[in-house]
């Protein structure tokens, strides 16, 4: 399944979920799954930072709109 990870990420996710649901642990692409789980917190932090930046930009525009 490691080749599928490189070729079609969305299909890899679907197949990985199926393998885990069916408890077919031998077929799970553990290396890439571990990497994805480890990267989750970084992606979430980046997303939060981006959303907060946009929020602050909008708040500044509102605060200084009349100026």
PDB file of N, CA and C in Angstrom:
ATOM      1  N   UNK A   1       0.807  -1.206   0.000  1.00  0.00           N
ATOM      2  CA  UNK A   1       0.000   0.000   0.000  1.00  0.00           C
ATOM      3  C   UNK A   1       0.847   1.265   0.000  1.00  0.00           C
ATOM      4  N   UNK A   2       2.129   1.127   0.208  1.00  0.00           N
ATOM      5  CA  UNK A   2       3.001   2.303   0.196  1.00  0.00           C
ATOM      6  C   UNK A   2       3.003   2.968  -1.172  1.00  0.00           C
ATOM      7  N   UNK A   3       2.892   2.180  -2.231  1.00  0.00           N
ATOM      8  CA  UNK A   3       2.845   2.737  -3.587  1.00  0.00           C
ATOM      9  C   UNK A   3       1.546   3.525  -3.768  1.00  0.00           C
ATOM     10  N   UNK A   4       0.458   3.005  -3.227  1.00  0.00           N
ATOM     11  CA  UNK A   4      -0.828   3.696  -3.309  1.00  0.00           C
ATOM     12  C   UNK A   4      -0.750   5.047  -2.600  1.00  0.00           C
ATOM     13  N   UNK A   5      -0.037   5.115  -1.504  1.00  0.00           N
ATOM     14  CA  UNK A   5       0.145   6.365  -0.761  1.00  0.00           C
ATOM     15  C   UNK A   5       0.732   7.440  -1.657  1.00  0.00           C
ATOM     16  N   UNK A   6       1.711   7.074  -2.464  1.00  0.00           N
ATOM     17  CA  UNK A   6       2.361   8.027  -3.374  1.00  0.00           C
ATOM     18  C   UNK A   6       1.466   8.362  -4.568  1.00  0.00           C
ATOM     19  N   UNK A   7       0.694   7.397  -5.032  1.00  0.00           N
ATOM     20  CA  UNK A   7      -0.086   7.571  -6.261  1.00  0.00           C
ATOM     21  C   UNK A   7      -1.432   8.261  -6.031  1.00  0.00           C
ATOM     22  N   UNK A   8      -2.143   7.872  -4.969  1.00  0.00           N
ATOM     23  CA  UNK A   8      -3.495   8.395  -4.739  1.00  0.00           C
ATOM     24  C   UNK A   8      -3.751   8.457  -3.232  1.00  0.00           C
ATOM     25  N   UNK A   9      -3.450   9.597  -2.651  1.00  0.00           N
ATOM     26  CA  UNK A   9      -3.530   9.757  -1.194  1.00  0.00           C
ATOM     27  C   UNK A   9      -4.929   9.451  -0.665  1.00  0.00           C
ATOM     28  N   UNK A  10      -5.969   9.976  -1.320  1.00  0.00           N
ATOM     29  CA  UNK A  10      -7.337   9.767  -0.830  1.00  0.00           C
ATOM     30  C   UNK A  10      -7.720   8.299  -0.840  1.00  0.00           C
ATOM     31  N   UNK A  11      -7.356   7.597  -1.876  1.00  0.00           N
ATOM     32  CA  UNK A  11      -7.651   6.162  -1.931  1.00  0.00           C
ATOM     33  C   UNK A  11      -6.855   5.422  -0.859  1.00  0.00           C
ATOM     34  N   UNK A  12      -5.613   5.853  -0.631  1.00  0.00           N
ATOM     35  CA  UNK A  12      -4.791   5.244   0.421  1.00  0.00           C
ATOM     36  C   UNK A  12      -5.474   5.388   1.778  1.00  0.00           C
ATOM     37  N   UNK A  13      -6.027   6.578   2.053  1.00  0.00           N
ATOM     38  CA  UNK A  13      -6.726   6.798   3.321  1.00  0.00           C
ATOM     39  C   UNK A  13      -7.925   5.863   3.429  1.00  0.00           C
ATOM     40  N   UNK A  14      -8.717   5.769   2.368  1.00  0.00           N
ATOM     41  CA  UNK A  14      -9.897   4.902   2.379  1.00  0.00           C
ATOM     42  C   UNK A  14      -9.508   3.449   2.607  1.00  0.00           C
ATOM     43  N   UNK A  15      -8.480   2.990   1.915  1.00  0.00           N
ATOM     44  CA  UNK A  15      -8.026   1.603   2.064  1.00  0.00           C
ATOM     45  C   UNK A  15      -7.472   1.352   3.464  1.00  0.00           C
ATOM     46  N   UNK A  16      -6.751   2.318   3.999  1.00  0.00           N
ATOM     47  CA  UNK A  16      -6.192   2.166   5.342  1.00  0.00           C
ATOM     48  C   UNK A  16      -7.308   2.066   6.370  1.00  0.00           C
ATOM     49  N   UNK A  17      -8.326   2.901   6.236  1.00  0.00           N
ATOM     50  CA  UNK A  17      -9.474   2.849   7.145  1.00  0.00           C
ATOM     51  C   UNK A  17     -10.146   1.484   7.054  1.00  0.00           C
ATOM     52  N   UNK A  18     -10.358   0.983   5.841  1.00  0.00           N
ATOM     53  CA  UNK A  18     -10.978  -0.341   5.669  1.00  0.00           C
ATOM     54  C   UNK A  18     -10.148  -1.428   6.340  1.00  0.00           C
ATOM     55  N   UNK A  19      -8.832  -1.381   6.134  1.00  0.00           N
ATOM     56  CA  UNK A  19      -7.962  -2.398   6.729  1.00  0.00           C
ATOM     57  C   UNK A  19      -8.040  -2.346   8.256  1.00  0.00           C
ATOM     58  N   UNK A  20      -8.058  -1.159   8.815  1.00  0.00           N
ATOM     59  CA  UNK A  20      -8.151  -1.023  10.268  1.00  0.00           C
ATOM     60  C   UNK A  20      -9.516  -1.474  10.788  1.00  0.00           C
ATOM     61  N   UNK A  21     -10.582  -1.108  10.085  1.00  0.00           N
ATOM     62  CA  UNK A  21     -11.923  -1.521  10.502  1.00  0.00           C
ATOM     63  C   UNK A  21     -12.072  -3.040  10.470  1.00  0.00           C
ATOM     64  N   UNK A  22     -11.452  -3.668   9.476  1.00  0.00           N
ATOM     65  CA  UNK A  22     -11.518  -5.126   9.338  1.00  0.00           C
ATOM     66  C   UNK A  22     -10.473  -5.844  10.187  1.00  0.00           C
ATOM     67  N   UNK A  23      -9.704  -5.069  10.951  1.00  0.00           N
ATOM     68  CA  UNK A  23      -8.640  -5.606  11.806  1.00  0.00           C
ATOM     69  C   UNK A  23      -7.630  -6.424  11.010  1.00  0.00           C
ATOM     70  N   UNK A  24      -7.414  -5.998   9.770  1.00  0.00           N
ATOM     71  CA  UNK A  24      -6.425  -6.632   8.896  1.00  0.00           C
ATOM     72  C   UNK A  24      -5.112  -5.857   9.041  1.00  0.00           C
ATOM     73  N   UNK A  25      -4.524  -5.964  10.213  1.00  0.00           N
ATOM     74  CA  UNK A  25      -3.369  -5.144  10.569  1.00  0.00           C
ATOM     75  C   UNK A  25      -2.134  -5.444   9.733  1.00  0.00           C
ATOM     76  N   UNK A  26      -2.033  -6.646   9.224  1.00  0.00           N
ATOM     77  CA  UNK A  26      -0.865  -7.010   8.410  1.00  0.00           C
ATOM     78  C   UNK A  26      -0.841  -6.240   7.097  1.00  0.00           C
ATOM     79  N   UNK A  27      -2.011  -5.798   6.616  1.00  0.00           N
ATOM     80  CA  UNK A  27      -2.094  -5.098   5.334  1.00  0.00           C
ATOM     81  C   UNK A  27      -1.964  -3.579   5.476  1.00  0.00           C
ATOM     82  N   UNK A  28      -1.886  -3.091   6.704  1.00  0.00           N
ATOM     83  CA  UNK A  28      -1.815  -1.644   6.933  1.00  0.00           C
ATOM     84  C   UNK A  28      -0.418  -1.130   6.588  1.00  0.00           C
ATOM     85  N   UNK A  29      -0.384   0.008   5.924  1.00  0.00           N
ATOM     86  CA  UNK A  29       0.875   0.691   5.591  1.00  0.00           C
ATOM     87  C   UNK A  29       1.292   1.485   6.831  1.00  0.00           C
ATOM     88  N   UNK A  30       1.914   0.801   7.773  1.00  0.00           N
ATOM     89  CA  UNK A  30       2.216   1.392   9.074  1.00  0.00           C
ATOM     90  C   UNK A  30       3.168   2.569   8.978  1.00  0.00           C
ATOM     91  N   UNK A  31       4.162   2.478   8.145  1.00  0.00           N
ATOM     92  CA  UNK A  31       5.155   3.552   8.050  1.00  0.00           C
ATOM     93  C   UNK A  31       4.503   4.884   7.686  1.00  0.00           C
ATOM     94  N   UNK A  32       3.690   4.868   6.638  1.00  0.00           N
ATOM     95  CA  UNK A  32       3.029   6.105   6.213  1.00  0.00           C
ATOM     96  C   UNK A  32       1.917   6.519   7.174  1.00  0.00           C
ATOM     97  N   UNK A  33       1.229   5.555   7.765  1.00  0.00           N
ATOM     98  CA  UNK A  33       0.181   5.878   8.729  1.00  0.00           C
ATOM     99  C   UNK A  33       0.774   6.576   9.951  1.00  0.00           C
ATOM    100  N   UNK A  34       1.877   6.066  10.460  1.00  0.00           N
ATOM    101  CA  UNK A  34       2.542   6.690  11.609  1.00  0.00           C
ATOM    102  C   UNK A  34       2.994   8.101  11.257  1.00  0.00           C
ATOM    103  N   UNK A  35       3.542   8.266  10.066  1.00  0.00           N
ATOM    104  CA  UNK A  35       3.981   9.595   9.619  1.00  0.00           C
ATOM    105  C   UNK A  35       2.807  10.569   9.554  1.00  0.00           C
ATOM    106  N   UNK A  36       1.678  10.119   9.006  1.00  0.00           N
ATOM    107  CA  UNK A  36       0.493  10.976   8.894  1.00  0.00           C
ATOM    108  C   UNK A  36      -0.035  11.374  10.270  1.00  0.00           C
ATOM    109  N   UNK A  37      -0.103  10.429  11.182  1.00  0.00           N
ATOM    110  CA  UNK A  37      -0.602  10.730  12.527  1.00  0.00           C
ATOM    111  C   UNK A  37       0.336  11.705  13.231  1.00  0.00           C
ATOM    112  N   UNK A  38       1.630  11.509  13.075  1.00  0.00           N
ATOM    113  CA  UNK A  38       2.610  12.401  13.695  1.00  0.00           C
ATOM    114  C   UNK A  38       2.508  13.819  13.136  1.00  0.00           C
ATOM    115  N   UNK A  39       2.161  13.946  11.859  1.00  0.00           N
ATOM    116  CA  UNK A  39       2.063  15.258  11.214  1.00  0.00           C
ATOM    117  C   UNK A  39       0.752  15.988  11.508  1.00  0.00           C
ATOM    118  N   UNK A  40      -0.227  15.293  12.069  1.00  0.00           N
ATOM    119  CA  UNK A  40      -1.533  15.905  12.306  1.00  0.00           C
ATOM    120  C   UNK A  40      -1.446  17.154  13.168  1.00  0.00           C
ATOM    121  N   UNK A  41      -0.720  17.095  14.248  1.00  0.00           N
ATOM    122  CA  UNK A  41      -0.684  18.246  15.148  1.00  0.00           C
ATOM    123  C   UNK A  41      -0.061  19.461  14.467  1.00  0.00           C
ATOM    124  N   UNK A  42       0.942  19.255  13.646  1.00  0.00           N
ATOM    125  CA  UNK A  42       1.564  20.365  12.925  1.00  0.00           C
ATOM    126  C   UNK A  42       0.614  21.001  11.935  1.00  0.00           C
ATOM    127  N   UNK A  43      -0.138  20.178  11.214  1.00  0.00           N
ATOM    128  CA  UNK A  43      -1.096  20.708  10.245  1.00  0.00           C
ATOM    129  C   UNK A  43      -2.212  21.468  10.943  1.00  0.00           C
ATOM    130  N   UNK A  44      -2.677  20.931  12.060  1.00  0.00           N
ATOM    131  CA  UNK A  44      -3.733  21.605  12.808  1.00  0.00           C
ATOM    132  C   UNK A  44      -3.234  22.937  13.357  1.00  0.00           C
ATOM    133  N   UNK A  45      -2.009  22.965  13.845  1.00  0.00           N
ATOM    134  CA  UNK A  45      -1.430  24.207  14.359  1.00  0.00           C
ATOM    135  C   UNK A  45      -1.318  25.233  13.235  1.00  0.00           C
ATOM    136  N   UNK A  46      -0.855  24.793  12.061  1.00  0.00           N
ATOM    137  CA  UNK A  46      -0.729  25.697  10.915  1.00  0.00           C
ATOM    138  C   UNK A  46      -2.088  26.243  10.487  1.00  0.00           C
ATOM    139  N   UNK A  47      -3.090  25.374  10.484  1.00  0.00           N
ATOM    140  CA  UNK A  47      -4.439  25.802  10.105  1.00  0.00           C
ATOM    141  C   UNK A  47      -4.971  26.831  11.101  1.00  0.00           C
ATOM    142  N   UNK A  48      -4.769  26.565  12.392  1.00  0.00           N
ATOM    143  CA  UNK A  48      -5.218  27.501  13.419  1.00  0.00           C
ATOM    144  C   UNK A  48      -4.512  28.841  13.279  1.00  0.00           C
ATOM    145  N   UNK A  49      -3.214  28.813  13.041  1.00  0.00           N
ATOM    146  CA  UNK A  49      -2.453  30.053  12.865  1.00  0.00           C
ATOM    147  C   UNK A  49      -2.991  30.858  11.687  1.00  0.00           C
ATOM    148  N   UNK A  50      -3.293  30.189  10.596  1.00  0.00           N
ATOM    149  CA  UNK A  50      -3.816  30.857   9.413  1.00  0.00           C
ATOM    150  C   UNK A  50      -5.183  31.484   9.693  1.00  0.00           C
ATOM    151  N   UNK A  51      -6.052  30.740  10.346  1.00  0.00           N
ATOM    152  CA  UNK A  51      -7.383  31.262  10.661  1.00  0.00           C
ATOM    153  C   UNK A  51      -7.312  32.443  11.623  1.00  0.00           C
ATOM    154  N   UNK A  52      -6.426  32.365  12.607  1.00  0.00           N
ATOM    155  CA  UNK A  52      -6.271  33.484  13.541  1.00  0.00           C
ATOM    156  C   UNK A  52      -5.725  34.723  12.845  1.00  0.00           C
ATOM    157  N   UNK A  53      -4.816  34.534  11.906  1.00  0.00           N
ATOM    158  CA  UNK A  53      -4.276  35.662  11.145  1.00  0.00           C
ATOM    159  C   UNK A  53      -5.386  36.371  10.382  1.00  0.00           C
ATOM    160  N   UNK A  54      -6.229  35.606   9.721  1.00  0.00           N
ATOM    161  CA  UNK A  54      -7.348  36.191   8.974  1.00  0.00           C
ATOM    162  C   UNK A  54      -8.299  36.908   9.929  1.00  0.00           C
ATOM    163  N   UNK A  55      -8.580  36.284  11.067  1.00  0.00           N
ATOM    164  CA  UNK A  55      -9.459  36.908  12.052  1.00  0.00           C
ATOM    165  C   UNK A  55      -8.900  38.253  12.511  1.00  0.00           C
ATOM    166  N   UNK A  56      -7.612  38.291  12.860  1.00  0.00           N
ATOM    167  CA  UNK A  56      -7.000  39.544  13.306  1.00  0.00           C
ATOM    168  C   UNK A  56      -7.001  40.595  12.200  1.00  0.00           C
ATOM    169  N   UNK A  57      -6.780  40.185  10.967  1.00  0.00           N
ATOM    170  CA  UNK A  57      -6.833  41.131   9.845  1.00  0.00           C
ATOM    171  C   UNK A  57      -8.217  41.761   9.750  1.00  0.00           C
ATOM    172  N   UNK A  58      -9.251  40.934   9.871  1.00  0.00           N
ATOM    173  CA  UNK A  58     -10.620  41.449   9.783  1.00  0.00           C
ATOM    174  C   UNK A  58     -10.943  42.365  10.960  1.00  0.00           C
ATOM    175  N   UNK A  59     -10.489  41.991  12.149  1.00  0.00           N
ATOM    176  CA  UNK A  59     -10.735  42.839  13.317  1.00  0.00           C
ATOM    177  C   UNK A  59     -10.039  44.186  13.176  1.00  0.00           C
ATOM    178  N   UNK A  60      -8.826  44.193  12.651  1.00  0.00           N
ATOM    179  CA  UNK A  60      -8.121  45.456  12.426  1.00  0.00           C
ATOM    180  C   UNK A  60      -8.833  46.308  11.381  1.00  0.00           C
ATOM    181  N   UNK A  61      -9.327  45.684  10.330  1.00  0.00           N
ATOM    182  CA  UNK A  61     -10.065  46.431   9.303  1.00  0.00           C
ATOM    183  C   UNK A  61     -11.318  47.063   9.891  1.00  0.00           C
ATOM    184  N   UNK A  62     -12.017  46.305  10.731  1.00  0.00           N
ATOM    185  CA  UNK A  62     -13.223  46.836  11.369  1.00  0.00           C
ATOM    186  C   UNK A  62     -12.865  47.989  12.298  1.00  0.00           C
ATOM    187  N   UNK A  63     -11.811  47.813  13.078  1.00  0.00           N
ATOM    188  CA  UNK A  63     -11.420  48.834  14.054  1.00  0.00           C
ATOM    189  C   UNK A  63     -10.987  50.131  13.388  1.00  0.00           C
ATOM    190  N   UNK A  64     -10.343  50.045  12.233  1.00  0.00           N
ATOM    191  CA  UNK A  64      -9.795  51.238  11.585  1.00  0.00           C
ATOM    192  C   UNK A  64     -10.520  51.610  10.296  1.00  0.00           C
ATOM    193  N   UNK A  65     -11.686  51.046  10.070  1.00  0.00           N
ATOM    194  CA  UNK A  65     -12.438  51.284   8.837  1.00  0.00           C
ATOM    195  C   UNK A  65     -12.742  52.767   8.639  1.00  0.00           C
ATOM    196  N   UNK A  66     -13.149  53.441   9.684  1.00  0.00           N
ATOM    197  CA  UNK A  66     -13.538  54.848   9.609  1.00  0.00           C
ATOM    198  C   UNK A  66     -12.339  55.786   9.550  1.00  0.00           C
ATOM    199  N   UNK A  67     -11.184  55.325   9.972  1.00  0.00           N
ATOM    200  CA  UNK A  67     -10.001  56.203  10.063  1.00  0.00           C
ATOM    201  C   UNK A  67      -9.470  56.608   8.726  1.00  0.00           C
TER     202      UNK A  67
END
